[in-house]
One Martini backbone bead per residue (centre of mass of N, CA, C, O) as a GRO file, in nm:
protein
  384
    1MET     BB    1   4.808   2.334   8.320
    2HIS     BB    2   4.691   1.997   8.339
    3SER     BB    3   4.403   1.809   8.418
    4SER     BB    4   4.280   1.491   8.550
    5HIS     BB    5   3.959   1.326   8.645
    6GLY     BB    6   3.821   1.134   8.490
    7ASP     BB    7   3.559   0.985   8.583
    8GLN     BB    8   3.248   1.065   8.660
    9PRO     BB    9   3.045   1.044   8.904
   10MET     BB   10   2.769   0.938   9.020
   11PRO     BB   11   2.490   1.014   9.146
   12VAL     BB   12   2.414   1.115   9.480
   13GLN     BB   13   2.209   1.050   9.730
   14VAL     BB   14   2.067   1.267   9.953
   15ALA     BB   15   1.974   1.300  10.254
   16ASP     BB   16   1.675   1.456  10.279
   17ARG     BB   17   1.697   1.480   9.951
   18GLN     BB   18   1.561   1.586   9.658
   19PRO     BB   19   1.563   1.626   9.348
   20SER     BB   20   1.551   1.877   9.148
   21PRO     BB   21   1.376   1.969   8.868
   22ARG     BB   22   1.628   2.156   8.831
   23GLN     BB   23   1.850   2.098   8.614
   24ILE     BB   24   2.142   2.076   8.456
   25ASP     BB   25   2.235   2.260   8.167
   26LEU     BB   26   2.501   2.176   7.953
   27SER     BB   27   2.426   2.369   7.703
   28SER     BB   28   2.489   2.588   7.891
   29ASP     BB   29   2.698   2.806   8.040
   30ALA     BB   30   2.601   2.766   8.331
   31GLY     BB   31   2.605   2.456   8.329
   32ARG     BB   32   2.908   2.419   8.272
   33LYS     BB   33   3.008   2.574   8.520
   34ALA     BB   34   2.862   2.401   8.731
   35ASP     BB   35   3.001   2.135   8.654
   36ASP     BB   36   3.288   2.231   8.713
   37ALA     BB   37   3.231   2.301   9.010
   38ARG     BB   38   3.150   2.018   9.096
   39ILE     BB   39   3.420   1.886   9.036
   40TYR     BB   40   3.581   2.066   9.228
   41THR     BB   41   3.442   1.975   9.496
   42GLN     BB   42   3.546   1.680   9.468
   43ASP     BB   43   3.859   1.758   9.472
   44TYR     BB   44   3.815   2.035   9.685
   45GLY     BB   45   3.626   2.000   9.939
   46SER     BB   46   3.811   2.074  10.188
   47PHE     BB   47   3.849   2.370  10.086
   48LEU     BB   48   3.551   2.466  10.056
   49HIS     BB   49   3.468   2.263  10.324
   50PRO     BB   50   3.579   2.302  10.609
   51THR     BB   51   3.638   2.145  10.902
   52PRO     BB   52   3.571   2.214  11.205
   53THR     BB   53   3.763   2.297  11.487
   54ASP     BB   54   3.872   2.368  11.793
   55ASP     BB   55   4.083   2.574  11.696
   56GLU     BB   56   3.890   2.743  11.527
   57ASP     BB   57   3.689   2.808  11.756
   58SER     BB   58   3.938   2.947  11.930
   59GLY     BB   59   4.111   3.118  11.696
   60ALA     BB   60   4.356   2.940  11.545
   61ALA     BB   61   4.321   2.992  11.229
   62ASP     BB   62   4.527   3.234  11.193
   63THR     BB   63   4.785   3.015  11.202
   64ASP     BB   64   4.738   2.902  10.938
   65PRO     BB   65   4.929   2.871  10.662
   66GLU     BB   66   4.717   2.876  10.433
   67LEU     BB   67   4.556   3.118  10.544
   68ALA     BB   68   4.794   3.311  10.553
   69ARG     BB   69   4.853   3.310  10.249
   70TYR     BB   70   4.573   3.408  10.163
   71SER     BB   71   4.576   3.673  10.329
   72VAL     BB   72   4.811   3.805  10.184
   73THR     BB   73   4.672   3.810   9.905
   74ALA     BB   74   4.408   3.963  10.006
   75MET     BB   75   4.576   4.242  10.064
   76MET     BB   76   4.538   4.320   9.788
   77THR     BB   77   4.520   4.599   9.598
   78PRO     BB   78   4.436   4.770   9.325
   79THR     BB   79   4.707   4.922   9.319
   80SER     BB   80   4.899   4.674   9.347
   81PHE     BB   81   4.795   4.528   9.095
   82ARG     BB   82   4.874   4.745   8.890
   83SER     BB   83   5.173   4.732   8.961
   84LEU     BB   84   5.212   4.438   8.881
   85ILE     BB   85   5.143   4.477   8.581
   86ARG     BB   86   5.364   4.684   8.524
   87PHE     BB   87   5.604   4.502   8.600
   88TYR     BB   88   5.533   4.277   8.386
   89SER     BB   89   5.616   4.454   8.136
   90PHE     BB   90   5.916   4.363   8.140
   91VAL     BB   91   5.885   4.096   7.992
   92PRO     BB   92   5.816   4.184   7.697
   93ILE     BB   93   6.052   4.380   7.679
   94THR     BB   94   6.277   4.171   7.721
   95ALA     BB   95   6.203   3.982   7.488
   96PHE     BB   96   6.227   4.189   7.259
   97SER     BB   97   6.522   4.266   7.323
   98ALA     BB   98   6.643   3.981   7.283
   99ILE     BB   99   6.573   3.952   6.984
  100LEU     BB  100   6.731   4.202   6.892
  101PHE     BB  101   7.003   4.104   6.998
  102PHE     BB  102   7.025   3.849   6.814
  103ILE     BB  103   7.016   4.004   6.551
  104ALA     BB  104   7.266   4.183   6.607
  105LEU     BB  105   7.469   3.960   6.664
  106ARG     BB  106   7.465   3.836   6.379
  107SER     BB  107   7.519   4.098   6.211
  108PHE     BB  108   7.804   4.178   6.350
  109LEU     BB  109   7.963   3.897   6.384
  110TRP     BB  110   7.784   3.735   6.131
  111PRO     BB  111   7.775   3.834   5.843
  112ALA     BB  112   7.627   3.822   5.544
  113PRO     BB  113   7.776   3.808   5.231
  114ASP     BB  114   7.483   3.758   5.079
  115ALA     BB  115   7.268   4.012   5.063
  116ASP     BB  116   7.105   3.957   4.800
  117THR     BB  117   6.987   3.668   4.884
  118ASP     BB  118   6.917   3.791   5.176
  119THR     BB  119   6.616   3.861   5.210
  120PHE     BB  120   6.347   3.969   5.380
  121ALA     BB  121   6.144   3.761   5.272
  122LEU     BB  122   6.305   3.512   5.347
  123HIS     BB  123   6.324   3.563   5.656
  124LEU     BB  124   6.022   3.585   5.705
  125GLY     BB  125   5.951   3.298   5.616
  126LEU     BB  126   6.130   3.155   5.830
  127ALA     BB  127   5.991   3.275   6.078
  128VAL     BB  128   5.711   3.159   6.014
  129LEU     BB  129   5.796   2.863   6.016
  130GLY     BB  130   5.892   2.854   6.309
  131ALA     BB  131   5.624   2.947   6.436
  132ALA     BB  132   5.451   2.715   6.319
  133ALA     BB  133   5.599   2.480   6.454
  134TRP     BB  134   5.540   2.566   6.746
  135THR     BB  135   5.230   2.579   6.726
  136VAL     BB  136   5.192   2.279   6.683
  137SER     BB  137   5.319   2.188   6.953
  138PHE     BB  138   5.113   2.346   7.128
  139ALA     BB  139   4.849   2.207   7.017
  140LEU     BB  140   4.958   1.908   7.126
  141ARG     BB  141   4.959   1.910   7.440
  142VAL     BB  142   4.680   1.809   7.523
  143PRO     BB  143   4.672   1.540   7.366
  144VAL     BB  144   4.928   1.428   7.499
  145TYR     BB  145   4.822   1.427   7.789
  146LEU     BB  146   4.574   1.247   7.741
  147LEU     BB  147   4.732   1.002   7.633
  148SER     BB  148   4.906   0.970   7.888
  149SER     BB  149   4.666   0.917   8.079
  150LEU     BB  150   4.572   0.655   7.934
  151GLY     BB  151   4.855   0.501   7.971
  152CYS     BB  152   4.790   0.557   8.263
  153ARG     BB  153   4.705   0.569   8.561
  154THR     BB  154   4.488   0.707   8.755
  155GLY     BB  155   4.683   0.946   8.910
  156SER     BB  156   4.958   0.912   8.813
  157ALA     BB  157   5.292   1.019   8.861
  158SER     BB  158   5.389   0.954   8.552
  159THR     BB  159   5.234   1.142   8.358
  160PRO     BB  160   5.416   1.400   8.339
  161PHE     BB  161   5.666   1.246   8.227
  162VAL     BB  162   5.540   1.127   7.974
  163SER     BB  163   5.441   1.395   7.855
  164ALA     BB  164   5.719   1.537   7.842
  165SER     BB  165   5.854   1.334   7.650
  166PHE     BB  166   5.656   1.363   7.411
  167GLN     BB  167   5.684   1.671   7.376
  168VAL     BB  168   5.985   1.677   7.311
  169PHE     BB  169   5.974   1.491   7.065
  170ILE     BB  170   5.788   1.671   6.895
  171GLU     BB  171   5.961   1.926   6.893
  172GLU     BB  172   6.213   1.798   6.756
  173CYS     BB  173   6.069   1.706   6.502
  174LEU     BB  174   5.978   1.996   6.417
  175ARG     BB  175   6.258   2.115   6.401
  176LEU     BB  176   6.360   1.929   6.175
  177SER     BB  177   6.128   1.985   5.975
  178SER     BB  178   6.191   2.289   5.933
  179LEU     BB  179   6.466   2.238   5.802
  180ILE     BB  180   6.355   2.079   5.562
  181LEU     BB  181   6.145   2.295   5.457
  182ALA     BB  182   6.369   2.523   5.410
  183ARG     BB  183   6.594   2.421   5.216
  184LEU     BB  184   6.881   2.383   5.318
  185SER     BB  185   7.236   2.475   5.255
  186ILE     BB  186   7.574   2.401   5.200
  187ARG     BB  187   7.875   2.430   5.041
  188SER     BB  188   8.083   2.255   5.252
  189LYS     BB  189   8.105   2.392   5.544
  190LEU     BB  190   8.090   2.494   5.864
  191ARG     BB  191   8.002   2.842   5.858
  192PRO     BB  192   7.912   3.170   5.938
  193GLU     BB  193   7.935   3.269   5.627
  194ASP     BB  194   7.710   3.105   5.566
  195PRO     BB  195   7.382   3.146   5.478
  196ALA     BB  196   7.266   2.918   5.665
  197PHE     BB  197   7.320   3.049   5.938
  198SER     BB  198   7.116   3.290   5.920
  199ARG     BB  199   6.868   3.107   5.861
  200VAL     BB  200   6.869   2.943   6.118
  201TRP     BB  201   6.847   3.185   6.305
  202THR     BB  202   6.570   3.282   6.203
  203LEU     BB  203   6.414   3.023   6.260
  204ALA     BB  204   6.463   3.034   6.568
  205LEU     BB  205   6.330   3.315   6.622
  206GLY     BB  206   6.049   3.234   6.532
  207TRP     BB  207   6.006   3.022   6.745
  208ALA     BB  208   6.062   3.208   6.994
  209ALA     BB  209   5.845   3.425   6.944
  210ALA     BB  210   5.600   3.239   6.981
  211GLU     BB  211   5.666   3.139   7.264
  212VAL     BB  212   5.678   3.417   7.406
  213ALA     BB  213   5.398   3.523   7.339
  214VAL     BB  214   5.239   3.300   7.487
  215SER     BB  215   5.374   3.330   7.766
  216VAL     BB  216   5.288   3.621   7.819
  217TYR     BB  217   4.986   3.576   7.796
  218GLN     BB  218   4.971   3.366   8.026
  219GLY     BB  219   5.083   3.549   8.248
  220TYR     BB  220   4.849   3.748   8.250
  221GLY     BB  221   4.628   3.538   8.306
  222GLN     BB  222   4.738   3.450   8.586
  223LEU     BB  223   4.720   3.728   8.722
  224PHE     BB  224   4.402   3.773   8.666
  225LEU     BB  225   4.312   3.555   8.878
  226TYR     BB  226   4.373   3.793   9.116
  227SER     BB  227   4.178   4.042   9.071
  228ASP     BB  228   3.921   3.973   9.264
  229ILE     BB  229   4.078   4.005   9.554
  230THR     BB  230   4.060   4.336   9.550
  231SER     BB  231   3.775   4.299   9.638
  232LEU     BB  232   3.488   4.249   9.827
  233ASN     BB  233   3.449   3.986   9.627
  234SER     BB  234   3.593   3.758   9.755
  235PRO     BB  235   3.686   3.408   9.671
  236ASP     BB  236   3.618   3.297   9.942
  237PRO     BB  237   3.470   3.000  10.026
  238ARG     BB  238   3.350   3.103  10.305
  239ARG     BB  239   3.120   3.281  10.155
  240PHE     BB  240   2.980   2.978  10.064
  241PRO     BB  241   2.789   2.788  10.263
  242HIS     BB  242   2.554   2.698  10.044
  243LEU     BB  243   2.785   2.547   9.864
  244THR     BB  244   2.708   2.244   9.781
  245ASP     BB  245   2.721   1.951   9.621
  246ALA     BB  246   2.416   1.924   9.579
  247ASP     BB  247   2.369   2.201   9.456
  248LEU     BB  248   2.564   2.163   9.211
  249PHE     BB  249   2.415   1.908   9.093
  250TYR     BB  250   2.093   1.975   9.113
  251ASP     BB  251   2.120   2.299   9.161
  252THR     BB  252   2.116   2.660   9.029
  253GLU     BB  253   1.928   2.868   9.173
  254ASP     BB  254   2.144   2.961   9.420
  255ILE     BB  255   2.352   3.016   9.180
  256SER     BB  256   2.578   3.221   9.060
  257ILE     BB  257   2.793   3.304   8.815
  258GLU     BB  258   2.997   3.451   8.996
  259GLU     BB  259   3.048   3.212   9.191
  260ILE     BB  260   3.148   3.014   8.980
  261ASP     BB  261   3.384   3.183   8.879
  262GLN     BB  262   3.531   3.189   9.152
  263ILE     BB  263   3.577   2.887   9.179
  264LEU     BB  264   3.742   2.855   8.915
  265ARG     BB  265   3.967   3.042   9.011
  266ILE     BB  266   4.053   2.874   9.250
  267ARG     BB  267   4.135   2.632   9.088
  268ALA     BB  268   4.357   2.764   8.916
  269ARG     BB  269   4.528   2.864   9.156
  270THR     BB  270   4.578   2.590   9.288
  271GLU     BB  271   4.731   2.463   9.049
  272LEU     BB  272   4.958   2.674   9.025
  273GLU     BB  273   5.061   2.647   9.322
  274ALA     BB  274   5.129   2.343   9.290
  275LEU     BB  275   5.350   2.394   9.074
  276TYR     BB  276   5.524   2.647   9.194
  277GLY     BB  277   5.472   2.682   9.530
  278ILE     BB  278   5.350   2.968   9.456
  279PRO     BB  279   5.218   3.248   9.404
  280VAL     BB  280   5.220   3.430   9.123
  281PRO     BB  281   5.268   3.724   9.251
  282ASP     BB  282   5.547   3.608   9.397
  283ILE     BB  283   5.687   3.617   9.133
  284PRO     BB  284   5.950   3.737   9.008
  285VAL     BB  285   6.020   3.927   8.736
  286PHE     BB  286   6.306   3.827   8.687
  287VAL     BB  287   6.230   3.530   8.636
  288SER     BB  288   6.048   3.579   8.390
  289CYS     BB  289   6.270   3.710   8.218
  290LEU     BB  290   6.470   3.472   8.226
  291LEU     BB  291   6.285   3.264   8.083
  292ARG     BB  292   6.269   3.413   7.813
  293ILE     BB  293   6.572   3.411   7.752
  294ASP     BB  294   6.608   3.107   7.763
  295SER     BB  295   6.418   3.030   7.526
  296ILE     BB  296   6.575   3.183   7.308
  297THR     BB  297   6.853   3.055   7.347
  298LEU     BB  298   6.762   2.758   7.311
  299SER     BB  299   6.653   2.779   7.027
  300VAL     BB  300   6.916   2.857   6.887
  301ALA     BB  301   7.089   2.621   6.989
  302LEU     BB  302   6.923   2.378   6.871
  303PHE     BB  303   6.935   2.463   6.576
  304LEU     BB  304   7.243   2.454   6.553
  305ILE     BB  305   7.283   2.157   6.633
  306ILE     BB  306   7.098   2.013   6.432
  307SER     BB  307   7.213   2.150   6.169
  308SER     BB  308   7.514   2.046   6.212
  309SER     BB  309   7.411   1.746   6.129
  310TYR     BB  310   7.232   1.781   5.871
  311LEU     BB  311   7.380   1.955   5.647
  312PRO     BB  312   7.644   1.792   5.586
  313ASN     BB  313   7.477   1.530   5.496
  314LEU     BB  314   7.325   1.668   5.260
  315VAL     BB  315   7.567   1.691   5.065
  316GLN     BB  316   7.608   1.362   5.045
  317SER     BB  317   7.357   1.332   4.911
  318LEU     BB  318   7.154   1.259   4.669
  319PRO     BB  319   7.008   1.464   4.435
  320ALA     BB  320   6.765   1.256   4.349
  321GLU     BB  321   6.644   1.282   4.608
  322LYS     BB  322   6.347   1.367   4.755
  323TYR     BB  323   6.459   1.279   5.037
  324PRO     BB  324   6.682   1.331   5.321
  325LEU     BB  325   6.752   1.042   5.458
  326GLN     BB  326   7.055   1.039   5.522
  327ALA     BB  327   7.060   1.298   5.695
  328ILE     BB  328   6.858   1.199   5.908
  329GLN     BB  329   7.015   0.950   6.002
  330ALA     BB  330   7.275   1.118   6.085
  331THR     BB  331   7.105   1.289   6.310
  332LEU     BB  332   7.010   1.091   6.537
  333PRO     BB  333   7.228   1.114   6.759
  334THR     BB  334   7.179   1.413   6.819
  335PHE     BB  335   6.878   1.390   6.870
  336LEU     BB  336   6.899   1.202   7.120
  337VAL     BB  337   7.064   1.387   7.300
  338VAL     BB  338   6.865   1.622   7.303
  339PHE     BB  339   6.624   1.463   7.409
  340VAL     BB  340   6.740   1.373   7.681
  341LEU     BB  341   6.820   1.650   7.798
  342ARG     BB  342   6.538   1.783   7.769
  343THR     BB  343   6.383   1.579   7.940
  344VAL     BB  344   6.530   1.626   8.204
  345LEU     BB  345   6.460   1.928   8.216
  346SER     BB  346   6.143   1.893   8.206
  347PHE     BB  347   6.112   1.747   8.484
  348SER     BB  348   6.158   2.016   8.657
  349TRP     BB  349   5.848   2.119   8.538
  350THR     BB  350   5.693   1.941   8.715
  351VAL     BB  351   5.467   1.878   8.973
  352ASN     BB  352   5.673   1.673   9.121
  353VAL     BB  353   5.937   1.884   9.127
  354LEU     BB  354   5.917   2.199   9.138
  355PRO     BB  355   5.824   2.246   9.439
  356ARG     BB  356   6.092   2.116   9.554
  357MET     BB  357   6.310   2.283   9.399
  358GLY     BB  358   6.217   2.545   9.273
  359LEU     BB  359   6.190   2.812   9.067
  360HIS     BB  360   6.474   2.932   9.084
  361ALA     BB  361   6.643   2.676   9.034
  362ALA     BB  362   6.513   2.604   8.760
  363SER     BB  363   6.591   2.869   8.616
  364TYR     BB  364   6.901   2.851   8.651
  365MET     BB  365   6.933   2.577   8.511
  366SER     BB  366   6.819   2.668   8.237
  367CYS     BB  367   7.031   2.887   8.187
  368MET     BB  368   7.280   2.703   8.182
  369PHE     BB  369   7.183   2.518   7.955
  370ALA     BB  370   7.144   2.736   7.735
  371LEU     BB  371   7.435   2.844   7.731
  372GLY     BB  372   7.578   2.579   7.671
  373ALA     BB  373   7.423   2.517   7.405
  374PHE     BB  374   7.503   2.775   7.254
  375PHE     BB  375   7.817   2.719   7.245
  376VAL     BB  376   7.793   2.452   7.105
  377GLY     BB  377   7.660   2.556   6.846
  378LEU     BB  378   7.887   2.753   6.771
  379GLY     BB  379   8.109   2.536   6.758
  380ARG     BB  380   7.984   2.365   6.526
  381TRP     BB  381   8.008   2.643   6.337
  382ASP     BB  382   8.276   2.796   6.395
  383ALA     BB  383   8.202   3.081   6.589
  384VAL     BB  384   8.451   3.047   6.836
   0.00000   0.00000   0.00000
């Protein structure tokens, strides 16, 4: 998840305090971290420096829901955190097993008749092409979000929806582009016995493998954001009463790098919990495994659907054409349907919708959509 803070406010003079001669040096690592922490205190100032109330003074703060949720997470011990990491290992194992399952499924149910032409090197190249196409779409996510933020008002609720729409459009364009670059063709009509079927399948698995690998890596990174709360140096912001906005902006003399790192971890956890609606360690491993299976299934399904519109029209295009423009134009109706359905699905994973819908409901909805699209793709290839 990416956030946009807009323009940074100008320095504000604090009463009875002159700026320290020791300014923040943004060219250094410590200076950059301090500047990020300063921005964080401006966005989450009430969280870092909560205003005491009469209820808190009377000891009623223990019943606060937010504090109670933080306290539950803070009770995690080093042993329980290691167990959590071990349980999360089921996610990469499940993803790898799902990819092997789809390879075996195609090999046993729809074996390629021309084994001599379908060499390992050919399929490896198609898998790399699919992985490269997804990598390009992943690299464009941050620029797409930033451009969407510029096109919308600062802090507008429509920014995630606009960004999701553009991201889906780019992904589907790259999916179609990978089919074009693969230079696939069918002999007469769509049949699973055609070599193009197995090649499209491999292209889709390469796309899915890259997506799953990055997702698993990000999942471990999100879990390790909670690793420091298992120690006595818990990053509870109440431990840093001297860490004021003025200190963060004017002076870093009294702020250690460890404290700044802890504040930035709090920021990342706050954003993730705002997206998911729950702390990341509370997400069941089963849901994470289901999401990885969904992404693999959906990748194969969409490649089958798009190719089922592109390849038959490619046969009818003129051989002398340098680019298959006729086939691309004939694929546009299917492309638009896929784009609309995927855009609607992606809206359920935005920060405006997911916390209200719930992670479980969104995961099950994605699973149903992926399975439905998978059988549609098989039907278009006359494989069921």
